[in-house]
JSON list of C-alpha atoms in Angstrom, two decimals:
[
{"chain": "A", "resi": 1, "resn": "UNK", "atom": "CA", "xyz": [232.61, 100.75, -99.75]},
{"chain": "A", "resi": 2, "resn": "UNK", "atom": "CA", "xyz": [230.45, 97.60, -99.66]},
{"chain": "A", "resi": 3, "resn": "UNK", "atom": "CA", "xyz": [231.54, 97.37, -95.84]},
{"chain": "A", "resi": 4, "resn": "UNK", "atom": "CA", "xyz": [230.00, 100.18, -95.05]},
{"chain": "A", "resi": 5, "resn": "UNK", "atom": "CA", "xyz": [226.49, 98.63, -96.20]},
{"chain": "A", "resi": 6, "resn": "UNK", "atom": "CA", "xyz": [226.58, 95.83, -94.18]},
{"chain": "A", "resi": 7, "resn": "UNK", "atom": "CA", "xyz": [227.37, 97.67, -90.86]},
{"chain": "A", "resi": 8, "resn": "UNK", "atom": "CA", "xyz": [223.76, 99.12, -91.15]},
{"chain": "A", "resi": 9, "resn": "UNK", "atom": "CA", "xyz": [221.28, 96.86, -93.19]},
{"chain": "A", "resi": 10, "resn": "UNK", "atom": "CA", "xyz": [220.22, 95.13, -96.10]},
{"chain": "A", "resi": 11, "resn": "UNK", "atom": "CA", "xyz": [220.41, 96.61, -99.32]},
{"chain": "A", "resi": 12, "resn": "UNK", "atom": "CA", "xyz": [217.15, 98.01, -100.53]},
{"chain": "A", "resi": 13, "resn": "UNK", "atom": "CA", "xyz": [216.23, 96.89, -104.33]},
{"chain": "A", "resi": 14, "resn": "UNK", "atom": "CA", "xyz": [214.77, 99.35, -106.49]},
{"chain": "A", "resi": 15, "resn": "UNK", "atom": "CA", "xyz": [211.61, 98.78, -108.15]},
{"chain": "A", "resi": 16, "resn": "UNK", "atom": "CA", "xyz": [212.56, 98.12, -112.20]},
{"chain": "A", "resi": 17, "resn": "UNK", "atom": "CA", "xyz": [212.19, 101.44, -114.46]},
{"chain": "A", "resi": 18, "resn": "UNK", "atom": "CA", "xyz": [209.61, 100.20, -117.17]},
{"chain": "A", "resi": 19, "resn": "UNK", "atom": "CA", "xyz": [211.12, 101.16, -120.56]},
{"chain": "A", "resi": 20, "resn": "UNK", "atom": "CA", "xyz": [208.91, 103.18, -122.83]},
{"chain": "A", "resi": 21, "resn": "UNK", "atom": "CA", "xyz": [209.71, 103.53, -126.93]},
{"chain": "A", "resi": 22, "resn": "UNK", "atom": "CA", "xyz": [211.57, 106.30, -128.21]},
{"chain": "A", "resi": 23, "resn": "UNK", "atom": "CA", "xyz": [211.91, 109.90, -126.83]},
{"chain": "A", "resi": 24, "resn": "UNK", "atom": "CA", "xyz": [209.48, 108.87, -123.91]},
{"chain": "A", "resi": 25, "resn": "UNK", "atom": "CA", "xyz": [212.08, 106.29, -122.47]},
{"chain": "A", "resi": 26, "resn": "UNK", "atom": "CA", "xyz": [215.09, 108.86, -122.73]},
{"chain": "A", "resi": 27, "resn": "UNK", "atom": "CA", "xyz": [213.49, 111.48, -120.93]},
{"chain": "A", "resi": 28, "resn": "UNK", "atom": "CA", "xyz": [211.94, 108.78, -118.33]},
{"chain": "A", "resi": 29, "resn": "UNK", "atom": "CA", "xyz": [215.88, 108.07, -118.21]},
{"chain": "A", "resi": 30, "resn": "UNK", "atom": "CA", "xyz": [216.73, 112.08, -117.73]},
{"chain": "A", "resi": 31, "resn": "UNK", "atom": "CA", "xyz": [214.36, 113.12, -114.76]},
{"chain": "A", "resi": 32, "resn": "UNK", "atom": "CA", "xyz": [215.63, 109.71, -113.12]},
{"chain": "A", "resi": 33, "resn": "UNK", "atom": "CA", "xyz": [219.19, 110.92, -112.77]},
{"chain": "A", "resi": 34, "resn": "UNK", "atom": "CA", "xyz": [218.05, 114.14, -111.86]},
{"chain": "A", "resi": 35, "resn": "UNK", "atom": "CA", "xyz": [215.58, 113.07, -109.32]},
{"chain": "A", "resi": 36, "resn": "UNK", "atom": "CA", "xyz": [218.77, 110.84, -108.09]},
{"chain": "A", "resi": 37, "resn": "UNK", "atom": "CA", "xyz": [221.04, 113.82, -108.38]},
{"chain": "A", "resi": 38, "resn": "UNK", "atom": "CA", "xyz": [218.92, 115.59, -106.18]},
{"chain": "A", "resi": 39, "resn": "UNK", "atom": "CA", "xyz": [218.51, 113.40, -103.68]},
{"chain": "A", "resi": 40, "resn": "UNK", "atom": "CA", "xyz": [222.45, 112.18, -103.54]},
{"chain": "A", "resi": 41, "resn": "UNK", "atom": "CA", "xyz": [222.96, 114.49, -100.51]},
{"chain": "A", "resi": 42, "resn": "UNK", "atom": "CA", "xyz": [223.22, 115.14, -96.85]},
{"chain": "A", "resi": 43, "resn": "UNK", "atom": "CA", "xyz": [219.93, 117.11, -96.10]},
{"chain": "A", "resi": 44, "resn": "UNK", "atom": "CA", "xyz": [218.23, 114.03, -94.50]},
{"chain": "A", "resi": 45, "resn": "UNK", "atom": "CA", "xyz": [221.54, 113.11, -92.43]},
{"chain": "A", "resi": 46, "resn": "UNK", "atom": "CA", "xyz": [221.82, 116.68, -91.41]},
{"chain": "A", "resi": 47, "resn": "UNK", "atom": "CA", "xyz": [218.49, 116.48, -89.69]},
{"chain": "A", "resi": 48, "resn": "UNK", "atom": "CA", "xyz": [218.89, 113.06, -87.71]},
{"chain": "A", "resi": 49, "resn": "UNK", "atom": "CA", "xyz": [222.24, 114.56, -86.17]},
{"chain": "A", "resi": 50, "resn": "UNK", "atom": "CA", "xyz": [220.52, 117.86, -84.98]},
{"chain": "A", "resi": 51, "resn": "UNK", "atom": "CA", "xyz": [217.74, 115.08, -83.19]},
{"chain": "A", "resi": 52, "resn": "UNK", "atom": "CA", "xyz": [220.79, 113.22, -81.35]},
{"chain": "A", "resi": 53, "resn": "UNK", "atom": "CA", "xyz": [222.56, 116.52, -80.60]},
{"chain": "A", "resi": 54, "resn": "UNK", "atom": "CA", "xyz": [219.19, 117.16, -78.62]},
{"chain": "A", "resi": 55, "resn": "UNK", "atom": "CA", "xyz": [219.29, 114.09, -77.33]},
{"chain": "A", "resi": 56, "resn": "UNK", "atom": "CA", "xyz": [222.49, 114.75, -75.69]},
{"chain": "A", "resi": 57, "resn": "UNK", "atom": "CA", "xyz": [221.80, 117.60, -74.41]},
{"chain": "A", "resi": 58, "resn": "UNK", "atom": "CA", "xyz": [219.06, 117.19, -72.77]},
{"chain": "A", "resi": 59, "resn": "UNK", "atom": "CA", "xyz": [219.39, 113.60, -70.93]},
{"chain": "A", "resi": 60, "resn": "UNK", "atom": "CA", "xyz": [216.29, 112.26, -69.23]},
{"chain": "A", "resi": 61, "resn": "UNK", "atom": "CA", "xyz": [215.55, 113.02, -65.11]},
{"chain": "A", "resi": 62, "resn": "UNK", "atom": "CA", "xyz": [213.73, 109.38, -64.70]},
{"chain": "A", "resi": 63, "resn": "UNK", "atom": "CA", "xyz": [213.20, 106.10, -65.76]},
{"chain": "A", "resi": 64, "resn": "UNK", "atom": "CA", "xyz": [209.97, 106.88, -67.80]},
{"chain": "A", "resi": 65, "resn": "UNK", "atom": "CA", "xyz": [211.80, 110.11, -69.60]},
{"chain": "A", "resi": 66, "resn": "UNK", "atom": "CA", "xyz": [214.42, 107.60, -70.39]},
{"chain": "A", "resi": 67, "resn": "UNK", "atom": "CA", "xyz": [212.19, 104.97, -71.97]},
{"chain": "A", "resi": 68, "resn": "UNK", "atom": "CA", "xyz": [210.91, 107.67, -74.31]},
{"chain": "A", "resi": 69, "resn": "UNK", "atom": "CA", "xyz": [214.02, 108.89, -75.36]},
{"chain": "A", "resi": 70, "resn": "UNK", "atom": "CA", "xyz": [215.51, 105.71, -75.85]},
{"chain": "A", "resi": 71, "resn": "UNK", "atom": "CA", "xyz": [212.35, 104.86, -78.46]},
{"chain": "A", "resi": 72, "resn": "UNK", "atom": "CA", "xyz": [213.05, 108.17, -80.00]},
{"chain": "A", "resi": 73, "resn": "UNK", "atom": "CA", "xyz": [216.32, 107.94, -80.49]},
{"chain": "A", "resi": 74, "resn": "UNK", "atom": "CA", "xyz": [215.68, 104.58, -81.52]},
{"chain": "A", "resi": 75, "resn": "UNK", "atom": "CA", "xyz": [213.94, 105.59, -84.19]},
{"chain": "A", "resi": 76, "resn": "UNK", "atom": "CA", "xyz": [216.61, 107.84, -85.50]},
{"chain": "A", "resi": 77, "resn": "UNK", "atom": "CA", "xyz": [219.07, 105.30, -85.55]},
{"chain": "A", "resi": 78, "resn": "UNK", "atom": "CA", "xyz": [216.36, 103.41, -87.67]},
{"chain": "A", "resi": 79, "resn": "UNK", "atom": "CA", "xyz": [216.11, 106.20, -90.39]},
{"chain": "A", "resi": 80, "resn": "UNK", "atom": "CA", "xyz": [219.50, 107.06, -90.34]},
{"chain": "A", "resi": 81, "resn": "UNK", "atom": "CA", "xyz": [219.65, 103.28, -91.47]},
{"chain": "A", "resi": 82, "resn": "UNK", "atom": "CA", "xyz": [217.29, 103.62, -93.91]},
{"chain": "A", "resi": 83, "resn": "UNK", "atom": "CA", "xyz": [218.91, 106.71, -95.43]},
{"chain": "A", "resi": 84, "resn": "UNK", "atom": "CA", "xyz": [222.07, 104.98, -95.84]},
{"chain": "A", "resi": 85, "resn": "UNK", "atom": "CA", "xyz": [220.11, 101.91, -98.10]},
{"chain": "A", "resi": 86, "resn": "UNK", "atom": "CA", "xyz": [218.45, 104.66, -100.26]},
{"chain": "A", "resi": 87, "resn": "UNK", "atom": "CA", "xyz": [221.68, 106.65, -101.00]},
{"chain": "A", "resi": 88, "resn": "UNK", "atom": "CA", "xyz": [223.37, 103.55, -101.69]},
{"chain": "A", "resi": 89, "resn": "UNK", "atom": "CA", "xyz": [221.17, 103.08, -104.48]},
{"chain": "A", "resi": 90, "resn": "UNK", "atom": "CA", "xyz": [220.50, 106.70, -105.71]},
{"chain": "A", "resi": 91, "resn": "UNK", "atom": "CA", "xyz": [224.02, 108.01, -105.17]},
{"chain": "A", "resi": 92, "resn": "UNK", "atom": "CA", "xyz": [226.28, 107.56, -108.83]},
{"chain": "A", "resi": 93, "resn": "UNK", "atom": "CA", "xyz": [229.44, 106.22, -107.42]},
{"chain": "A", "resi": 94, "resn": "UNK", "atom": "CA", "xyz": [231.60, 105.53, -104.24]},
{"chain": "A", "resi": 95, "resn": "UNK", "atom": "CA", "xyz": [232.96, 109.43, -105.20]},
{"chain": "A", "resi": 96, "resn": "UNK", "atom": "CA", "xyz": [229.21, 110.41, -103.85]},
{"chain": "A", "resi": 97, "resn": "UNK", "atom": "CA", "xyz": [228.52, 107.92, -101.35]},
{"chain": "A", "resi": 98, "resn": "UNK", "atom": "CA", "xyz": [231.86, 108.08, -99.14]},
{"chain": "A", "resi": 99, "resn": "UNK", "atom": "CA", "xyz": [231.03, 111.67, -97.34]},
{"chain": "A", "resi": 100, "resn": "UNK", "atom": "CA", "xyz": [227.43, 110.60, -96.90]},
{"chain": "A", "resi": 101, "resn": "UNK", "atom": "CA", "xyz": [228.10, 107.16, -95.28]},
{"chain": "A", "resi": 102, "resn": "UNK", "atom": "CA", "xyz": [230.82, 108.48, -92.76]},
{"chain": "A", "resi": 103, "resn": "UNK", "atom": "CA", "xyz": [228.04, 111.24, -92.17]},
{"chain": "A", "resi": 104, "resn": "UNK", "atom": "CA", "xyz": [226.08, 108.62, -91.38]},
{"chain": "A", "resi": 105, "resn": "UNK", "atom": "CA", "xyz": [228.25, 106.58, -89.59]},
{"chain": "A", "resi": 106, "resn": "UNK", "atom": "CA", "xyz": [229.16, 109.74, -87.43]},
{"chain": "A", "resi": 107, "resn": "UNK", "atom": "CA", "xyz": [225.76, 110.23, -86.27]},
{"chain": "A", "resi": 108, "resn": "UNK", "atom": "CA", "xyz": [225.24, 106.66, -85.82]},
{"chain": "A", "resi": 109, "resn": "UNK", "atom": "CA", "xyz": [228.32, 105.75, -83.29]},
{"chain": "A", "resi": 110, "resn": "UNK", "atom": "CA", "xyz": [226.84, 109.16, -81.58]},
{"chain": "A", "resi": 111, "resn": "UNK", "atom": "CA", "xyz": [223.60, 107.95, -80.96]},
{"chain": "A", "resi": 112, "resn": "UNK", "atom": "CA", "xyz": [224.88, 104.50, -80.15]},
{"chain": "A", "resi": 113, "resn": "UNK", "atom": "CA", "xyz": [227.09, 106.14, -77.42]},
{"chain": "A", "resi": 114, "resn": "UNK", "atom": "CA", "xyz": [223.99, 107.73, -76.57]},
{"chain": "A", "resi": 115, "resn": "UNK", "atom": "CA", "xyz": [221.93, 104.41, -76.02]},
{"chain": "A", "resi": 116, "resn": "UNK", "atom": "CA", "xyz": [224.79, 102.75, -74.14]},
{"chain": "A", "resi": 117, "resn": "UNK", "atom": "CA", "xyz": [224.66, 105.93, -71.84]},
{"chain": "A", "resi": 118, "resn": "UNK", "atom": "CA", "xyz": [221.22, 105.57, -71.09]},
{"chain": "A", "resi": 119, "resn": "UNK", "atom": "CA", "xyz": [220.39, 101.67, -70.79]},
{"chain": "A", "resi": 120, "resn": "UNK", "atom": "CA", "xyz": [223.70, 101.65, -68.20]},
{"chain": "A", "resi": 121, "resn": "UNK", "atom": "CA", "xyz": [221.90, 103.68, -66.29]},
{"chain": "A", "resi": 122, "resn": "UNK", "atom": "CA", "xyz": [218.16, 102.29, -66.60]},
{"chain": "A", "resi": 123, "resn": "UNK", "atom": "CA", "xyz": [219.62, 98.74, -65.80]},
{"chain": "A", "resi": 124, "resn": "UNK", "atom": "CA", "xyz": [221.56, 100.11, -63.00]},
{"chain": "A", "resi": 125, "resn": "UNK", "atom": "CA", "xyz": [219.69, 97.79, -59.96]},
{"chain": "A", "resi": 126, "resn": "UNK", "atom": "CA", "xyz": [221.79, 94.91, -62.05]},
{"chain": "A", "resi": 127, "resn": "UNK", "atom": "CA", "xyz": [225.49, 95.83, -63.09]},
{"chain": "A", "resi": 128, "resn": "UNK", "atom": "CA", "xyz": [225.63, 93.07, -64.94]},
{"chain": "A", "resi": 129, "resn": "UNK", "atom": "CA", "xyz": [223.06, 93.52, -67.42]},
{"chain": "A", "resi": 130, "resn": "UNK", "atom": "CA", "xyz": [223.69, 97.60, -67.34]},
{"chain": "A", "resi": 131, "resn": "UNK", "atom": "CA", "xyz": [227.75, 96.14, -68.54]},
{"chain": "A", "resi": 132, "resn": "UNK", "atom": "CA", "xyz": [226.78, 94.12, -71.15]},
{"chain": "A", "resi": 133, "resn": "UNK", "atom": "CA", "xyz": [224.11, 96.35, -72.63]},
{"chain": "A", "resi": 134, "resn": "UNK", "atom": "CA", "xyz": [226.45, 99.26, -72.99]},
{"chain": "A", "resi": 135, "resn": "UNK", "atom": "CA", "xyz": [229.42, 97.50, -74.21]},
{"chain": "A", "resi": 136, "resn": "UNK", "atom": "CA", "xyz": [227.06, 95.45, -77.05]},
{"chain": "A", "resi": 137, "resn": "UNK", "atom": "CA", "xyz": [226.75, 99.00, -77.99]},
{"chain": "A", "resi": 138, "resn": "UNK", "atom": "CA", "xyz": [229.93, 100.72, -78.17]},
{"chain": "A", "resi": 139, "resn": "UNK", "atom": "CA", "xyz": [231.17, 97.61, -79.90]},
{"chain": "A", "resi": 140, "resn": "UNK", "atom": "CA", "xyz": [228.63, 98.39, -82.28]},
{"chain": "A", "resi": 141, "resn": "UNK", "atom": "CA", "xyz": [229.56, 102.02, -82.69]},
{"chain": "A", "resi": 142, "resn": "UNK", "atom": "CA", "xyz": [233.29, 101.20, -82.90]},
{"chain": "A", "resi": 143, "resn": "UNK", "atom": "CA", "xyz": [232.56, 98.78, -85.64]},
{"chain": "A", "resi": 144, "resn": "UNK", "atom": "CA", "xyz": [230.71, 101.80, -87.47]},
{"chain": "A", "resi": 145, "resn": "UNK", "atom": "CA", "xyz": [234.02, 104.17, -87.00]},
{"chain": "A", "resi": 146, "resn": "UNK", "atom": "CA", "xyz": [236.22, 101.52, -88.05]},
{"chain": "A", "resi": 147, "resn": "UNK", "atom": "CA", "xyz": [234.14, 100.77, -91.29]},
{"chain": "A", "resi": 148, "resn": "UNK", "atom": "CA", "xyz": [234.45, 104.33, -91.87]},
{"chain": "A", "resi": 149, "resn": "UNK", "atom": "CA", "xyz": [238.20, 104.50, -91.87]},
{"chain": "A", "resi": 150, "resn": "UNK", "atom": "CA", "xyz": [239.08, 101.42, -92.90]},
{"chain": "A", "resi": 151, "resn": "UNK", "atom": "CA", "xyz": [237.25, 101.92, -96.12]},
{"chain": "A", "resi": 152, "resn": "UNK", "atom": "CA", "xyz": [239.45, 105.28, -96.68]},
{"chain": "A", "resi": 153, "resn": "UNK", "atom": "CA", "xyz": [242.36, 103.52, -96.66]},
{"chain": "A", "resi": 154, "resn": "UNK", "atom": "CA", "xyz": [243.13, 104.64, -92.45]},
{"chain": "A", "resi": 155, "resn": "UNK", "atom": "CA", "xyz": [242.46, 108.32, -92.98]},
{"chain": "A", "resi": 156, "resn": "UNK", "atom": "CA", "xyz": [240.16, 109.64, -90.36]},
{"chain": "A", "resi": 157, "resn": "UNK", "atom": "CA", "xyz": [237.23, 111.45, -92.11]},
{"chain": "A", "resi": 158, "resn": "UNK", "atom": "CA", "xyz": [236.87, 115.10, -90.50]},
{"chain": "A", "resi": 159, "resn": "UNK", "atom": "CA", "xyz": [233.31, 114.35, -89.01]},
{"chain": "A", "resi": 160, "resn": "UNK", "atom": "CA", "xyz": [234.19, 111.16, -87.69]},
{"chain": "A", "resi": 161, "resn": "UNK", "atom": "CA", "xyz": [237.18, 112.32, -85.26]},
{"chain": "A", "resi": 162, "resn": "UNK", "atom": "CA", "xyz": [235.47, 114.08, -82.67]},
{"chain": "A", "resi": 163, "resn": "UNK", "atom": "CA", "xyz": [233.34, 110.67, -82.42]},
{"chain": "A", "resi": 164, "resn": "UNK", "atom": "CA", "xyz": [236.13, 108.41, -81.40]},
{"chain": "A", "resi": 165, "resn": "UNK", "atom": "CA", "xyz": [237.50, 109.72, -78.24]},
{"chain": "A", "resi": 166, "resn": "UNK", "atom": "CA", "xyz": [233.33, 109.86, -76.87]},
{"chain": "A", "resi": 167, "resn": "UNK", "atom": "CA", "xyz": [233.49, 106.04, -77.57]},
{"chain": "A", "resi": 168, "resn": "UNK", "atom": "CA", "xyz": [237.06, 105.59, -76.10]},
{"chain": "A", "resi": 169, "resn": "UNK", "atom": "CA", "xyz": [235.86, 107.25, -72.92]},
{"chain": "A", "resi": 170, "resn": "UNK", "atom": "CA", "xyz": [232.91, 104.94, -72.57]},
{"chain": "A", "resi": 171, "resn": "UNK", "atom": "CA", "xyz": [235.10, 102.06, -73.26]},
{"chain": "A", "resi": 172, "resn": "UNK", "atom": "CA", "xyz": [237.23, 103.11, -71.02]},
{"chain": "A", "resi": 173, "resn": "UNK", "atom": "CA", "xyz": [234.60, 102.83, -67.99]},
{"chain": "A", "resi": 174, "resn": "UNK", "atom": "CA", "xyz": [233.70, 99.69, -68.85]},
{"chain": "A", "resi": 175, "resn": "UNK", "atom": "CA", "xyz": [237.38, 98.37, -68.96]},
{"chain": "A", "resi": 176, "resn": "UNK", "atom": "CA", "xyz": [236.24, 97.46, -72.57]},
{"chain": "A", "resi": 177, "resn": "UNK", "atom": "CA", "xyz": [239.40, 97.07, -74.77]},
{"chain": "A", "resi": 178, "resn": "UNK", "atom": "CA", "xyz": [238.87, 98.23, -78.44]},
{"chain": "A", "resi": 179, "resn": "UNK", "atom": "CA", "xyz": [240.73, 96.66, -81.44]},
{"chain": "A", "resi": 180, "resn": "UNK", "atom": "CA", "xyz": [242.79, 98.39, -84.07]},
{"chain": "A", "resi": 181, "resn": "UNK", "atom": "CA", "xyz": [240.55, 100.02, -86.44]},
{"chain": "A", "resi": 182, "resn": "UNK", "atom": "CA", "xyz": [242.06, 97.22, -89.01]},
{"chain": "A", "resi": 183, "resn": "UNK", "atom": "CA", "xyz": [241.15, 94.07, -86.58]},
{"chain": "A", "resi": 184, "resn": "UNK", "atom": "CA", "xyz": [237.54, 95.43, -85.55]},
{"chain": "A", "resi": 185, "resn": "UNK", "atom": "CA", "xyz": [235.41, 93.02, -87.14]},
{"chain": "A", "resi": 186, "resn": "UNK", "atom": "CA", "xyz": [231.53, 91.76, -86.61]},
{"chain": "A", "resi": 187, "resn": "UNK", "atom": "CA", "xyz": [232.69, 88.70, -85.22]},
{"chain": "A", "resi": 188, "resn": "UNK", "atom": "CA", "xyz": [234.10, 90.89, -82.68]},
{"chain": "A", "resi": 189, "resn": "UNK", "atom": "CA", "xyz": [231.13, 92.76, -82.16]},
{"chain": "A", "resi": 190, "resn": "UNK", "atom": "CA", "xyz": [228.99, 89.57, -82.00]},
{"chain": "A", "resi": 191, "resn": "UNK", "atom": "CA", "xyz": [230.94, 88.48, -78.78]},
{"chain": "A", "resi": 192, "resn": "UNK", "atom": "CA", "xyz": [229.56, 91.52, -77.07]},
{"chain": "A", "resi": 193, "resn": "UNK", "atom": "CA", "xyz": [225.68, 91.34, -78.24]},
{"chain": "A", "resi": 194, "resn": "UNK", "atom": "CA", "xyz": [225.85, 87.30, -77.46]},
{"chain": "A", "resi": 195, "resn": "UNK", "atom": "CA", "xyz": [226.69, 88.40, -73.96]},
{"chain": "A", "resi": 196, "resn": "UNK", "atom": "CA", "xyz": [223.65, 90.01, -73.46]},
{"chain": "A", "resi": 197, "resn": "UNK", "atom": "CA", "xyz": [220.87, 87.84, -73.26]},
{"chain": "A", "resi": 198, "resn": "UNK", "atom": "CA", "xyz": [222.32, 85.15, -70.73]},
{"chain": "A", "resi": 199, "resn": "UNK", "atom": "CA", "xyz": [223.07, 89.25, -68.75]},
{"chain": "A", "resi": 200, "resn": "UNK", "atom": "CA", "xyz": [219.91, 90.47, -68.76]},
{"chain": "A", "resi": 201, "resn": "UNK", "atom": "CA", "xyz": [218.44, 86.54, -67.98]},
{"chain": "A", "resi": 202, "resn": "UNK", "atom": "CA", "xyz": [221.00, 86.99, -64.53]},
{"chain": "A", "resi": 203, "resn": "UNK", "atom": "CA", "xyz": [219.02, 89.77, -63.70]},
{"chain": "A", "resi": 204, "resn": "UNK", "atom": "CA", "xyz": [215.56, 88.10, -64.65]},
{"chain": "A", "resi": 205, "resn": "UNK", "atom": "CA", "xyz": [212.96, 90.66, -61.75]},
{"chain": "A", "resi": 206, "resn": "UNK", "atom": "CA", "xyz": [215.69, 93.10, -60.77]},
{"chain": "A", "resi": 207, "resn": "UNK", "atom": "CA", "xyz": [215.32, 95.57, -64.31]},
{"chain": "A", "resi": 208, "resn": "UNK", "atom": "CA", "xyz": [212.82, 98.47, -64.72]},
{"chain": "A", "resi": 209, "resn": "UNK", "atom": "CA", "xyz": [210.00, 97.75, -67.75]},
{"chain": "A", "resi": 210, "resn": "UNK", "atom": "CA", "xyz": [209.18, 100.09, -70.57]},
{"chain": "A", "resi": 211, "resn": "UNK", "atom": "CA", "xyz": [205.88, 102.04, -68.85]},
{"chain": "A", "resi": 212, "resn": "UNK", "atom": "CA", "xyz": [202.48, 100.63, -70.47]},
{"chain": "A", "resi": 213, "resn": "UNK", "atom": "CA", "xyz": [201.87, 102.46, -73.89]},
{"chain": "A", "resi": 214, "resn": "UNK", "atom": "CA", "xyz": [199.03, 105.20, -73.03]},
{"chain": "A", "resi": 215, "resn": "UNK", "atom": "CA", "xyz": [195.41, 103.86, -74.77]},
{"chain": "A", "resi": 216, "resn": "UNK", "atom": "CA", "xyz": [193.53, 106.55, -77.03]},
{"chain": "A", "resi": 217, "resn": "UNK", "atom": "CA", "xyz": [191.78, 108.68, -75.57]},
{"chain": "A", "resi": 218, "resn": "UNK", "atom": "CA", "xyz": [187.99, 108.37, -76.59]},
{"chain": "A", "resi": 219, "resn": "UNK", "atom": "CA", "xyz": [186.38, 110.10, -80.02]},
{"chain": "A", "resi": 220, "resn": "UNK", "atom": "CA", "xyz": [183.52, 111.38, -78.87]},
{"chain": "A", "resi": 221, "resn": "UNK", "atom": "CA", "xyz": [180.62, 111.32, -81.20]},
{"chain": "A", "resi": 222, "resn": "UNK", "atom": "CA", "xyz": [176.87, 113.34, -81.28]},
{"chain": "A", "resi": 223, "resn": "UNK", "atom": "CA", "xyz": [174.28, 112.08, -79.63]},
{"chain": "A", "resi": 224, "resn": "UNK", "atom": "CA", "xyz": [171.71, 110.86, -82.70]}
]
């Protein structure tokens, strides 16, 4: 289970409980696992999917429609991330955590499938940067799906199959091979993201930049 934290980020350390005396420190202790109870679920997950299942389907017409939704899906991927440090810690046991992290995972390598979609075709003036930028990123979603079912012992959780076939197609046209769930490792995935910067460098004048962030538009105040 502890692979499946480190395919998104750092544990998050929870601040201390400060023990009271008595009755007041057991029912401190009570409404904590409650609180935690209640939050050991899905609800969060549930809506970060329905964002990237709008995502897909409704891809952008233009470059600048593309920039947005690449920042916007960007920051899904983000909170999805963040969801999976805080269930880590309020979740009980792995019993709790397993459904929520392939959950997660799921929505992850879909998003991620997403991104590669999109920056393949924003960095199309220079194939190879638009290559390397989309494979960096399937390699990153395999490595999420092969987390996933490596850490259930090769059984293929319901709601990540329908993933895997969206990443082998992408693979596929980008005559990416992808490892055995069992050999798909980070180091793997690092040799695709190290190939990116010395890609996008190659195409140093030829790629489209992110349109200028639009300034405030001016409070207007009374006249004294």
């Amino acid at each position: 289970m502890r692979r499946l934290a480190l395919i998104l980020a750092a544990f998050v350390a929870a601040a201390p409980l400060v023990a009271g005396a008595g009755t007041a420190h057991s029912s401190h202790s009570a409404q904590s696992e409650v609180a935690a109870a209640n939050r050991c679920n899905g609800r969060m997950i549930d809506d970060y999917q329905i964002q990237i299942q709008g995502f897909e389907r409704h891809p952008p017409g233009n470059d600048n429609a593309i920039w947005q939704q690449l920042s916007e899906l960007g920051d899904t991927l983000s909170a999805l991330g963040e969801e999976h440090n805080v269930l880590d810690h309020v979740c009980a046991n792995d019993t709790d955590k397993a459904p929520l992290f392939a959950q997660i995972n799921a929505a992850t390598a879909t998003g991620l499938v997403l991104r590669a979609n999109l920056t393949n075709k924003l960095y199309a003036p220079c194939p190879p940067a638009a290559t390397a930028v989309a494979q960096a990123q399937l390699a990153q979603a395999w490595l999420a799906i092969a987390a996933t079912i490596n850490d259930q012992n090769g059984t293929i959780p319901v709601i990540i199959a329908p993933v895997i076939p969206k990443i082998q197609a992408r693979a596929a046209a980008f005559n990416m091979a992808l490892p055995t769930y069992t050999e798909t490792s980070a180091y793997w995935r690092d040799q695709f993201a190290n190939a990116v910067t010395p890609a996008m460098q190659s195409c140093a004048g030829k790629l489209p930049t992110p349109p200028p962030t639009p300034s405030p538009e001016p409070i207007d105040t009374p006249n004294p």
